[in-house]
Amino acid sequence: MLKNKNTYVVAVIGAAGMAGRETVEILEERDFPFSELVLLDSEGSEGERIEVRGRSTIVKRLGKDVFQGVDIAFFFAGAAQSLAFAPAAVAAGAVAVDGSSAFRSDPQVPLVVPEVNPHAIANHAGIIASPDCSVIALVMALKPLHDAARIKRVVITTFQSVSGTGKEAMDELAGQTVALLNFREVEKKAYAHQIAFNCIPHVDAFLENGGTTAESNMRSEARKILADDALQVTTTAVRVPVFRGDAASVNIETENPLPPNEARALLARAPGVVVYDDPAHSLYPLQIEVPGKDDVYVGRIRTDDTVANGLHLWVVSDNIRKGAALNAVQIAEYLIKQ
Amino acid sequence: MLKNKNTYVVAVIGAAGMAGRETVEILEERDFPFSELVLLDSEGSEGERIEVRGRSTIVKRLGKDVFQGVDIAFFFAGAAQSLAFAPAAVAAGAVAVDGSSAFRSDPQVPLVVPEVNPHAIANHAGIIASPDCSVIALVMALKPLHDAARIKRVVITTFQSVSGTGKEAMDELAGQTVALLNFREVEKKAYAHQIAFNCIPHVDAFLENGGTTAESNMRSEARKILADDALQVTTTAVRVPVFRGDAASVNIETENPLPPNEARALLARAPGVVVYDDPAHSLYPLQIEVPGKDDVYVGRIRTDDTVANGLHLWVVSDNIRKGAALNAVQIAEYLIKQ
């Protein structure tokens, strides 16, 4: 359990990566009460410098012996690093807020979106998991509708930006784009296929059943966060040539009637959700407009009359911010308030 | 009715546009028996030259008096031009194969995908409509599954390339991309928003119900072609920063069980459909791989276990070729055979 203090020693693991850097920025921006910010990363990024409160701070090498005195540790260095080092952080007395997939399905670990299931935080035993970016945006949009009309089934197709893969994938999209515009050959590393001017229906690894881990996690994580094992969720996850910001076409079927206007009103009142829905004026959420924004944007809200109570939504958010760094920082803010 | 001849006088209206040029190429490629190819377009494109059988041929100005002696007229100049000039072509004795939306919903006009409903061609009264590009790809994939297991409901999210809008939209995607990579401002004309590195959930015009004409046409056209008014179809249509080739995430629910392997076998046997589905080797249809290809490619075929008989498909095709020009030429080939 986190001790009640005025200020906390905070560690960011994966500090040199995209979500890690964003976490540092958000901690400063939101005046998170840290007395010290320990920046950690694996060997390759050791020695990099990141500005913290105007001072250039060195990224130190991650190890099991670095957590002495740390109160809160944010993990954004991938599942393998979380599995290897989060228990050490907890053993040293820290609470680990894990942005990786390592502990999301662990029944002992709360999986939290603070606007949706903040109460789950209280049950932690040292580790709290932050969900996948697509899941965070999804449950933010589903929660108020689920509470009002009980969602039975969700059919989702995602449009995920390359930043979800990491900085090297963003460089690859830029590099491939320049190469193609100059009639040069395209180099591939981050994805199995060219991503520039192309959409790839392949996010994460394929499973035996023909789905991917990303697609399968949408169901298990949404069920865990919304605490509803009857919720049916099926997903096709697609990578698109967009740098940052994820979108999703979301089709829902509710048990009780939920007209678009009512859904709009419920979403407009939901914390962290913004309704952006005026198609007559070409207003709907767009990926290029969300980088740096905290909120989840919902638009194209309309009836699907092919089932009794059907509704379409178009959900867009910054996958690095609310989809990762911001959500983790919000979890820590709740921890402090408790 | 088309007279039985050895060779035909063929006109292409909108000959200078993308689908028109593709039609000219396909007519040559498939040795369509034309004695003469009359190239027509509106004022702006009058005088352009297009190669036909190795000879530079002038595009003439479209008018009501140009159809004398024409046997078959392909219309690819937009709905307004089709409405204005197709009746004149028919009055002059031609059969009009219309690639625009002008007559698609007209109950007197057959709407035809030759692999799906060739029998409908016989009922024409001078005009035969070729469906929207997204609809053509969809019904090509649905038809064999519908025949085998009766499809009850389809939930579609499209990933449509800018070529569906026209050449100026392709130039705009290229131009905006170059501008962004050079930190210059982006110019918008073809779409309400920047399309480079962005996805826009807005294809065609918005309707009162919050959907678009593109989304609404998916249902009406699919029902007409598959001759099943009970078929439920609901769509979210999205424009993506891809030059050519349309993709769609298609979720279907059938009345009778249809395991993925059976669906694969049915699709593999269907004319004009290619199954491209080996995710373990990162094989699935991709938009960058279809330009110039005649077939509709289907992959990511897998069970959706959130309903009794659910199936996911990922459908990709060349929107200019099978989605427009090729389908129209195939209609004319059927006409000749009759």
XYZ file of C-alpha atoms in Angstrom:
676
model
C 0.000 0.000 0.000
C 1.143 3.496 -0.765
C 2.107 5.500 2.309
C 0.418 8.849 2.812
C 3.056 11.489 2.064
C 3.252 15.006 0.773
C 5.629 14.050 -1.997
C 6.652 10.785 -3.584
C 9.701 9.299 -5.222
C 8.533 8.274 -8.676
C 10.296 6.032 -11.183
C 9.542 5.823 -14.899
C 10.735 2.607 -16.508
C 11.074 2.879 -20.288
C 11.659 6.592 -19.799
C 13.328 7.012 -23.195
C 10.397 5.465 -25.081
C 7.323 7.288 -26.328
C 4.936 6.438 -23.481
C 7.711 6.954 -20.901
C 8.571 10.428 -22.179
C 4.871 11.283 -22.303
C 4.532 10.110 -18.706
C 7.317 12.459 -17.599
C 5.633 15.360 -19.400
C 2.214 14.579 -17.927
C 3.605 14.253 -14.377
C 5.046 17.759 -14.717
C 1.987 19.181 -16.459
C -0.410 17.913 -13.797
C 1.863 18.948 -10.913
C 2.138 15.392 -9.693
C 3.669 15.618 -6.194
C 7.015 13.967 -6.864
C 10.097 14.856 -4.835
C 12.295 12.952 -7.252
C 11.812 11.427 -10.676
C 14.018 8.402 -11.360
C 14.343 7.725 -15.085
C 15.138 4.130 -15.975
C 15.461 2.179 -19.180
C 17.213 -0.835 -20.604
C 20.840 -0.883 -21.720
C 20.357 0.764 -25.141
C 18.827 3.942 -23.724
C 21.037 4.247 -20.643
C 22.692 7.656 -20.510
C 20.073 9.531 -22.550
C 19.032 12.851 -21.080
C 15.450 14.001 -20.527
C 14.362 17.362 -19.176
C 12.579 17.194 -15.803
C 11.455 20.467 -14.175
C 13.935 22.312 -16.374
C 16.850 20.097 -15.415
C 18.500 17.619 -17.776
C 18.160 14.238 -16.111
C 20.097 11.103 -16.998
C 18.283 7.872 -17.825
C 19.799 5.172 -15.627
C 20.002 1.501 -16.321
C 17.097 -0.630 -15.137
C 18.033 -3.307 -12.586
C 16.540 -5.105 -9.625
C 18.483 -2.979 -7.164
C 17.250 0.449 -8.317
C 13.904 0.578 -6.537
C 15.070 1.373 -2.977
C 13.060 4.375 -1.780
C 10.777 4.449 -4.826
C 7.088 4.945 -3.957
C 5.469 4.690 -7.372
C 6.979 3.003 -10.435
C 5.461 3.474 -13.910
C 6.371 0.615 -16.247
C 6.395 1.400 -19.972
C 9.201 -0.860 -21.191
C 7.207 -3.806 -22.535
C 5.840 -6.980 -20.969
C 9.188 -8.773 -20.587
C 10.698 -5.929 -18.557
C 7.561 -5.621 -16.428
C 7.608 -9.342 -15.662
C 11.280 -9.155 -14.799
C 11.316 -5.978 -12.720
C 7.843 -5.050 -11.410
C 8.023 -7.696 -8.619
C 11.364 -6.214 -7.530
C 9.802 -2.755 -7.386
C 6.949 -4.089 -5.267
C 9.363 -6.005 -2.999
C 11.226 -2.730 -2.407
C 7.972 -1.124 -1.257
C 6.781 0.625 -4.410
C 3.411 0.403 -6.104
C 3.909 -0.558 -9.746
C 1.556 0.964 -12.335
C 2.132 -1.250 -15.346
C 1.439 0.007 -18.849
C 2.444 -3.282 -20.453
C 0.339 -6.371 -21.133
C 2.260 -8.430 -18.528
C -0.313 -8.476 -15.744
C -3.524 -7.368 -17.429
C -5.130 -10.821 -17.369
C -3.851 -11.698 -13.875
C -6.934 -12.035 -11.641
C -4.872 -10.729 -8.680
C -4.031 -7.494 -10.532
C -6.639 -4.736 -10.977
C -6.989 -3.460 -14.546
C -8.043 0.148 -14.277
C -9.382 3.083 -16.231
C -9.970 5.645 -13.484
C -13.107 7.154 -15.045
C -14.605 3.676 -15.409
C -13.602 1.410 -12.487
C -11.591 3.461 -9.937
C -12.916 1.256 -7.078
C -10.806 -1.648 -8.429
C -7.622 0.221 -7.418
C -8.272 -0.521 -3.734
C -7.790 -4.261 -4.335
C -4.212 -4.027 -5.535
C -1.403 -6.045 -3.996
C 1.421 -3.910 -5.342
C 0.733 -3.969 -9.079
C -2.022 -2.135 -10.958
C -2.331 -2.676 -14.708
C -3.272 -0.027 -17.253
C -5.176 -1.494 -20.240
C -4.291 -1.623 -23.918
C -4.749 1.752 -25.651
C -7.661 0.550 -27.815
C -9.392 -0.909 -24.778
C -9.104 2.330 -22.795
C -10.787 4.370 -25.537
C -13.424 1.674 -26.003
C -14.482 1.333 -22.348
C -14.500 5.113 -21.883
C -17.154 5.261 -24.620
C -19.011 2.101 -23.579
C -19.281 2.658 -19.817
C -22.026 5.338 -19.747
C -24.018 3.487 -22.408
C -23.582 0.146 -20.644
C -24.792 1.620 -17.349
C -27.861 3.099 -19.038
C -28.954 0.362 -21.426
C -26.737 -2.721 -20.868
C -24.595 -3.462 -23.883
C -24.965 -7.040 -25.076
C -22.611 -7.161 -28.049
C -19.907 -4.954 -29.577
C -18.424 -5.366 -33.068
C -15.274 -3.260 -33.457
C -12.912 -2.464 -36.290
C -9.881 -0.455 -35.222
C -7.786 2.049 -37.195
C -4.572 2.058 -35.134
C -1.700 4.454 -35.660
C 1.921 3.354 -35.929
C 2.876 5.142 -32.690
C 1.276 2.221 -30.858
C 4.179 0.128 -32.114
C 6.789 2.671 -31.051
C 9.052 5.409 -32.316
C 10.795 3.128 -34.833
C 7.441 2.434 -36.501
C 6.784 6.179 -36.799
C 10.203 6.577 -38.425
C 9.357 3.664 -40.714
C 6.092 5.251 -41.874
C 7.911 8.521 -42.581
C 10.837 6.756 -44.237
C 8.684 4.529 -46.431
C 6.550 7.503 -47.443
C 9.604 9.525 -48.521
C 11.023 6.477 -50.338
C 7.805 5.893 -52.278
C 7.453 9.549 -53.258
C 11.010 9.365 -54.589
C 10.430 6.049 -56.388
C 12.899 4.274 -54.129
C 12.476 0.865 -52.582
C 10.747 0.569 -49.235
C 12.448 -0.895 -46.156
C 10.397 -2.963 -43.704
C 11.209 -3.705 -40.078
C 8.358 -2.741 -37.768
C 5.670 -4.569 -39.775
C 5.440 -7.608 -42.035
C 4.356 -5.336 -44.907
C 4.682 -1.802 -46.180
C 2.581 0.500 -43.986
C 2.941 3.695 -46.062
C -0.228 4.201 -48.150
C -1.506 0.818 -46.948
C -3.675 -0.693 -44.190
C -2.524 -3.920 -42.503
C -5.131 -6.137 -40.776
C -2.539 -7.455 -38.370
C -1.896 -5.941 -34.917
C 0.238 -7.998 -32.502
C 0.605 -11.764 -32.906
C -1.752 -14.258 -34.508
C -3.435 -16.925 -32.376
C -4.581 -20.442 -33.266
C -8.176 -19.264 -33.846
C -7.157 -16.836 -36.613
C -7.519 -13.786 -34.392
C -4.692 -11.715 -32.932
C -3.742 -11.040 -29.332
C -4.894 -7.429 -29.848
C -8.297 -8.624 -31.017
C -8.645 -11.172 -28.255
C -7.543 -8.730 -25.533
C -10.299 -6.313 -26.487
C -12.814 -8.808 -25.133
C -11.008 -10.012 -22.011
C -9.887 -6.532 -20.934
C -13.259 -4.878 -21.624
C -14.992 -7.606 -19.612
C -12.583 -7.222 -16.697
C -12.822 -3.416 -16.581
C -16.605 -3.304 -16.990
C -16.941 -6.304 -14.624
C -19.339 -8.027 -16.997
C -18.418 -11.484 -18.254
C -21.559 -11.670 -20.361
C -20.408 -8.768 -22.547
C -19.787 -9.992 -26.095
C -16.936 -8.228 -27.882
C -15.504 -9.115 -31.293
C -12.776 -7.143 -33.034
C -10.830 -6.752 -36.245
C -7.682 -4.735 -35.498
C -6.070 -2.847 -38.377
C -2.896 -0.771 -38.556
C -3.278 2.377 -40.683
C -0.713 4.855 -42.071
C -1.368 7.475 -39.395
C 1.353 8.665 -37.014
C -0.549 9.122 -33.790
C -4.153 8.736 -32.627
C -6.333 5.624 -32.755
C -9.820 5.400 -34.210
C -12.436 2.665 -34.001
C -15.683 1.924 -35.766
C -17.856 0.566 -32.953
C -21.204 -1.152 -33.467
C -23.164 -1.918 -30.302
C -26.351 -3.740 -29.456
C -28.040 -2.884 -26.171
C -30.643 -4.733 -24.167
C -32.742 -1.615 -23.626
C -33.508 1.067 -26.211
C -30.900 3.811 -26.478
C -31.702 6.464 -29.082
C -28.712 8.413 -30.516
C -29.737 11.608 -28.730
C -29.794 9.862 -25.379
C -26.421 8.251 -26.085
C -25.044 11.676 -27.023
C -26.307 13.184 -23.760
C -24.879 10.320 -21.675
C -21.494 10.557 -23.390
C -21.425 14.351 -23.113
C -21.810 14.013 -19.338
C -19.189 11.260 -18.990
C -15.865 12.444 -17.514
C -13.033 12.356 -20.044
C -15.371 11.927 -23.016
C -16.158 14.611 -25.582
C -18.995 14.296 -28.077
C -17.948 15.679 -31.425
C -20.852 14.909 -33.663
C -22.236 17.292 -36.250
C -21.887 15.537 -39.601
C -23.843 18.232 -41.448
C -20.860 20.496 -40.730
C -18.321 17.710 -41.367
C -17.627 17.468 -37.636
C -16.588 14.046 -36.373
C -13.470 12.978 -34.457
C -10.267 12.713 -36.499
C -6.972 11.091 -35.604
C -4.907 14.104 -36.688
C -6.770 16.286 -34.191
C -6.212 14.270 -30.987
C -2.441 14.182 -30.344
C -1.809 15.872 -27.006
C -5.486 15.779 -26.037
C -6.601 14.070 -22.816
C -10.139 13.194 -23.827
C -11.731 10.374 -25.794
C -13.778 11.782 -28.688
C -16.984 10.155 -29.902
C -18.921 10.982 -33.053
C -20.925 9.473 -35.916
C -23.455 8.421 -33.271
C -26.417 6.948 -35.142
C -28.980 4.187 -35.069
C -28.180 0.807 -36.544
C -31.638 -0.431 -37.484
C -30.495 -3.951 -38.417
C -30.997 -5.105 -34.808
C -33.552 -4.178 -32.151
C -31.326 -1.719 -30.258
C -28.320 -0.968 -32.435
C -25.990 2.008 -32.383
C -22.877 3.048 -34.298
C -20.043 5.103 -32.784
C -16.731 6.442 -34.119
C -14.266 6.662 -31.216
C -10.930 8.506 -31.431
C -8.244 9.205 -28.855
C -4.533 9.821 -28.421
C -3.183 6.301 -27.990
C 0.002 7.526 -26.290
C -1.748 9.910 -23.914
C -5.110 8.610 -22.595
C -4.258 5.281 -24.228
C -1.105 4.900 -22.129
C 0.736 7.599 -20.146
C -2.197 9.699 -18.942
C -4.233 6.697 -17.811
C -1.281 5.423 -15.745
C -0.737 8.835 -14.146
C -4.453 9.083 -13.345
C -4.230 5.682 -11.620
C -1.384 7.023 -9.471
C -3.405 10.159 -8.679
C -6.242 7.965 -7.411
C -3.778 5.961 -5.335
C -2.595 9.141 -3.665
C -6.130 10.327 -2.971
C -7.071 7.044 -1.272
C -31.722 -4.960 -77.191
C -28.223 -5.432 -78.549
C -28.108 -6.727 -82.128
C -26.041 -9.820 -82.771
C -22.942 -8.665 -84.646
C -19.319 -9.674 -85.080
C -18.046 -6.299 -83.952
C -19.588 -3.368 -82.131
C -19.231 0.377 -82.052
C -18.404 1.171 -78.440
C -18.454 4.554 -76.707
C -16.739 5.418 -73.424
C -18.185 8.461 -71.691
C -15.810 9.985 -69.151
C -12.964 8.546 -71.201
C -10.385 10.944 -69.720
C -11.228 9.989 -66.123
C -9.730 7.114 -64.139
C -12.490 4.561 -64.663
C -12.914 5.610 -68.308
C -9.222 5.149 -69.093
C -9.254 1.818 -67.273
C -12.271 0.785 -69.371
C -10.380 1.528 -72.587
C -7.420 -0.531 -71.350
C -9.596 -3.455 -70.300
C -11.519 -3.477 -73.605
C -8.196 -3.832 -75.437
C -6.741 -6.320 -72.953
C -9.757 -8.634 -73.158
C -10.029 -8.335 -76.980
C -13.484 -6.903 -76.731
C -14.909 -7.065 -80.286
C -15.147 -3.361 -81.031
C -14.878 -2.034 -84.586
C -14.603 1.513 -83.295
C -14.056 3.088 -79.892
C -15.642 6.519 -79.503
C -14.069 8.468 -76.636
C -16.292 11.096 -75.092
C -16.037 13.455 -72.150
C -17.295 16.791 -70.964
C -15.938 20.127 -72.137
C -12.848 20.221 -69.913
C -11.391 16.987 -71.266
C -12.361 17.501 -74.911
C -9.321 17.196 -77.180
C -7.259 14.966 -74.874
C -5.614 12.037 -76.605
C -5.766 8.424 -75.461
C -4.034 5.490 -77.119
C -6.433 2.901 -78.583
C -4.944 -0.130 -80.368
C -1.708 1.784 -80.772
C -3.386 4.829 -82.271
C -3.702 8.189 -80.543
C -7.422 8.871 -80.356
C -9.045 12.207 -79.615
C -11.583 12.566 -76.815
C -14.663 14.232 -78.309
C -17.192 16.358 -76.566
C -20.182 14.587 -75.074
C -23.549 15.640 -76.506
C -26.950 14.202 -77.248
C -26.159 13.868 -80.945
C -23.020 11.726 -80.666
C -24.611 8.309 -80.174
C -25.709 7.582 -83.782
C -24.374 4.130 -84.678
C -23.123 3.359 -81.154
C -24.015 -0.169 -79.981
C -22.669 -0.095 -76.414
C -22.026 3.028 -74.317
C -20.056 2.867 -71.042
C -20.874 5.791 -68.755
C -18.183 6.807 -66.273
C -18.728 10.568 -66.063
C -20.780 10.820 -62.873
C -24.492 10.628 -62.146
C -25.440 14.009 -63.630
C -23.937 13.163 -67.024
C -25.534 9.709 -66.997
C -28.950 11.195 -66.239
C -28.493 13.755 -68.986
C -27.060 11.540 -71.732
C -27.798 7.828 -71.137
C -31.417 8.195 -72.348
C -30.098 9.797 -75.557
C -27.730 6.870 -76.061
C -30.603 4.421 -75.584
C -32.866 6.430 -77.916
C -30.140 6.205 -80.576
C -30.210 2.394 -80.251
C -27.309 1.784 -77.864
C -27.272 -0.222 -74.657
C -25.921 1.974 -71.835
C -23.773 0.312 -69.158
C -23.781 2.908 -66.410
C -20.981 3.050 -63.854
C -22.542 5.979 -61.990
C -25.109 5.959 -59.199
C -27.778 7.526 -61.449
C -29.919 4.448 -62.110
C -28.795 1.954 -59.472
C -31.941 2.249 -57.370
C -34.286 2.407 -60.376
C -36.477 -0.730 -60.229
C -36.607 -0.781 -64.058
C -32.799 -0.926 -64.320
C -30.898 -4.131 -63.562
C -27.975 -3.704 -61.150
C -25.446 -6.340 -62.093
C -22.289 -8.064 -60.947
C -21.872 -10.719 -63.646
C -20.468 -13.397 -61.294
C -23.383 -12.837 -58.913
C -26.600 -12.052 -60.834
C -25.936 -12.319 -64.600
C -29.549 -13.408 -65.214
C -30.691 -9.869 -64.307
C -29.071 -8.542 -67.492
C -31.842 -10.063 -69.639
C -34.425 -7.714 -68.093
C -32.800 -4.517 -69.251
C -34.665 -1.857 -71.209
C -31.601 -0.078 -72.546
C -29.732 0.747 -69.345
C -27.804 -1.643 -67.070
C -26.241 -0.250 -63.891
C -22.905 -1.321 -62.433
C -22.858 -1.069 -58.595
C -20.750 1.055 -56.281
C -17.171 -0.273 -55.964
C -17.574 -1.270 -52.297
C -20.797 -3.092 -53.080
C -19.220 -5.079 -55.913
C -16.426 -6.390 -53.676
C -18.912 -7.097 -50.882
C -21.423 -9.109 -52.907
C -18.623 -11.053 -54.633
C -17.569 -12.262 -51.170
C -21.097 -12.669 -49.775
C -22.774 -14.522 -52.662
C -21.244 -18.003 -52.171
C -21.713 -17.776 -48.393
C -25.283 -16.512 -48.747
C -26.166 -19.383 -51.089
C -24.695 -21.920 -48.683
C -25.820 -20.654 -45.272
C -28.137 -17.650 -45.791
C -26.616 -14.470 -44.437
C -28.931 -12.663 -42.029
C -26.866 -9.622 -41.061
C -23.676 -7.919 -42.204
C -21.754 -5.254 -40.239
C -19.171 -3.560 -42.475
C -16.457 -0.994 -41.934
C -14.769 0.134 -45.140
C -11.211 1.372 -45.731
C -11.659 3.206 -49.054
C -8.807 4.594 -51.123
C -8.753 8.118 -52.509
C -8.902 6.879 -56.119
C -12.613 6.274 -55.541
C -12.980 10.055 -55.431
C -10.946 10.582 -58.602
C -7.557 11.585 -59.898
C -7.632 14.974 -58.141
C -7.990 13.206 -54.776
C -4.945 11.045 -55.561
C -2.997 14.213 -56.382
C -4.254 15.721 -53.134
C -3.053 12.773 -51.034
C 0.365 12.969 -52.710
C 0.486 16.762 -52.436
C -0.558 16.868 -48.787
C 1.939 14.132 -47.936
C 4.813 16.047 -49.552
C 3.676 19.265 -47.858
C 3.563 17.646 -44.416
C 6.975 16.025 -44.831
C 8.329 19.471 -45.700
C 6.522 21.194 -42.833
C 4.391 23.172 -45.238
C 0.702 23.863 -44.930
C -1.744 21.382 -46.371
C -4.264 22.310 -49.090
C -7.726 20.727 -49.047
C -10.144 20.407 -51.944
C -11.261 16.825 -52.457
C -12.223 16.239 -48.803
C -13.486 18.298 -45.877
C -10.309 17.423 -43.935
C -6.675 16.492 -44.451
C -6.482 12.927 -45.794
C -2.686 12.483 -45.601
C -1.807 10.459 -42.459
C -5.477 10.558 -41.430
C -8.684 8.521 -41.747
C -11.964 10.320 -42.474
C -15.263 8.639 -41.517
C -17.106 10.453 -44.278
C -17.644 9.001 -47.765
C -20.168 10.790 -50.009
C -22.909 12.974 -48.529
C -24.526 12.818 -45.110
C -28.211 11.946 -44.808
C -30.821 12.968 -42.229
C -30.312 9.748 -40.242
C -26.608 10.445 -39.619
C -25.446 7.916 -42.195
C -23.983 8.705 -45.605
C -25.221 7.842 -49.079
C -22.272 5.426 -49.377
C -23.334 3.674 -46.174
C -26.994 3.571 -47.126
C -26.277 2.324 -50.671
C -24.398 -0.682 -49.312
C -27.692 -2.037 -48.047
C -29.993 -1.157 -50.937
C -27.537 -2.265 -53.631
C -26.550 -5.510 -51.868
C -30.239 -6.378 -51.413
C -31.016 -5.668 -55.067
C -28.074 -7.683 -56.423
C -28.558 -10.628 -54.073
C -32.348 -10.362 -54.567
C -32.962 -10.638 -50.833
C -34.860 -7.821 -49.152
C -34.512 -9.503 -45.758
C -30.725 -9.121 -45.816
C -29.617 -6.756 -43.045
C -26.597 -4.621 -43.914
C -25.134 -1.807 -41.823
C -21.994 0.113 -42.736
C -19.478 2.670 -41.556
C -17.593 3.986 -44.577
C -14.141 5.465 -44.000
C -11.685 7.130 -46.378
C -8.050 6.129 -45.715
C -4.738 7.550 -47.000
C -4.235 4.811 -49.608
C -4.001 5.600 -53.324
C -5.818 2.667 -54.863
C -7.553 -0.478 -53.607
C -10.465 -0.739 -51.175
C -10.581 -2.922 -48.077
C -13.469 -3.835 -45.793
C -13.799 -5.465 -42.401
C -16.916 -7.606 -42.817
C -18.738 -9.318 -39.960
C -21.520 -11.688 -40.980
C -24.145 -13.729 -39.186
C -25.624 -16.687 -41.044
C -28.787 -18.658 -40.456
C -27.020 -22.010 -40.827
C -23.607 -22.914 -39.429
C -20.676 -21.977 -41.677
C -17.271 -22.913 -40.242
C -14.285 -20.886 -41.530
C -12.920 -23.860 -43.472
C -16.168 -24.311 -45.328
C -16.360 -20.583 -46.054
C -12.789 -20.731 -47.362
C -13.637 -23.636 -49.658
C -16.785 -21.920 -50.963
C -14.926 -18.672 -51.628
C -11.997 -20.481 -53.268
C -14.435 -22.039 -55.761
C -16.289 -18.774 -56.469
C -15.422 -17.172 -59.835
C -13.483 -13.921 -59.473
C -12.700 -14.520 -55.792
C -9.279 -15.477 -54.423
C -8.788 -16.700 -50.864
C -5.605 -15.244 -49.446
C -5.616 -16.421 -45.868
C -2.567 -17.705 -44.046
C -2.054 -15.372 -41.084
C 0.723 -17.557 -39.616
C 2.793 -16.452 -42.619
C 1.436 -12.876 -42.527
C -0.658 -13.560 -45.611
C -3.883 -11.596 -45.907
C -5.137 -9.293 -48.646
C -3.541 -5.840 -48.786
C -4.621 -2.765 -50.692
C -1.150 -2.092 -52.107
C -1.171 -5.531 -53.755
C -4.444 -5.320 -55.713
C -4.054 -2.473 -58.235
C -4.397 -3.970 -61.721
C -5.805 -7.257 -60.395
C -9.203 -8.517 -61.565
C -10.114 -10.598 -58.537
C -11.636 -9.850 -55.154
C -9.353 -11.101 -52.374
C -10.679 -12.483 -49.086
C -8.689 -13.274 -45.969
C -8.772 -13.132 -42.147
C -11.630 -15.658 -42.364
C -12.414 -16.681 -38.790
C -15.230 -17.482 -36.424
C -16.960 -14.722 -34.513
C -18.190 -16.581 -31.458
C -20.266 -13.682 -30.101
C -23.282 -14.872 -32.115
C -24.559 -18.339 -33.042
C -23.129 -18.394 -36.585
C -20.678 -15.525 -36.879
C -17.812 -15.048 -39.294
C -15.259 -12.314 -39.940
C -13.827 -11.539 -43.391
C -11.305 -9.011 -44.720
C -12.188 -8.184 -48.331
C -9.861 -6.266 -50.675
C -10.138 -5.370 -54.352
C -9.085 -2.827 -56.955
C -11.876 -0.260 -56.733
C -11.139 1.112 -60.212
C -10.898 -2.273 -61.908
C -13.407 -4.864 -60.561
C -14.983 -2.034 -58.596
C -15.774 -0.073 -61.761
C -14.312 -0.579 -65.249
C -13.920 -4.358 -65.307
C -17.395 -5.007 -63.943
C -18.921 -2.801 -66.651
C -16.937 -4.533 -69.405
C -17.983 -7.939 -68.038
C -21.619 -6.805 -68.207
C -21.119 -5.933 -71.887
C -19.462 -9.304 -72.515
C -22.553 -11.034 -71.103
C -24.768 -8.871 -73.288
C -22.875 -10.020 -76.365
C -23.088 -13.670 -75.381
C -26.861 -13.513 -74.916
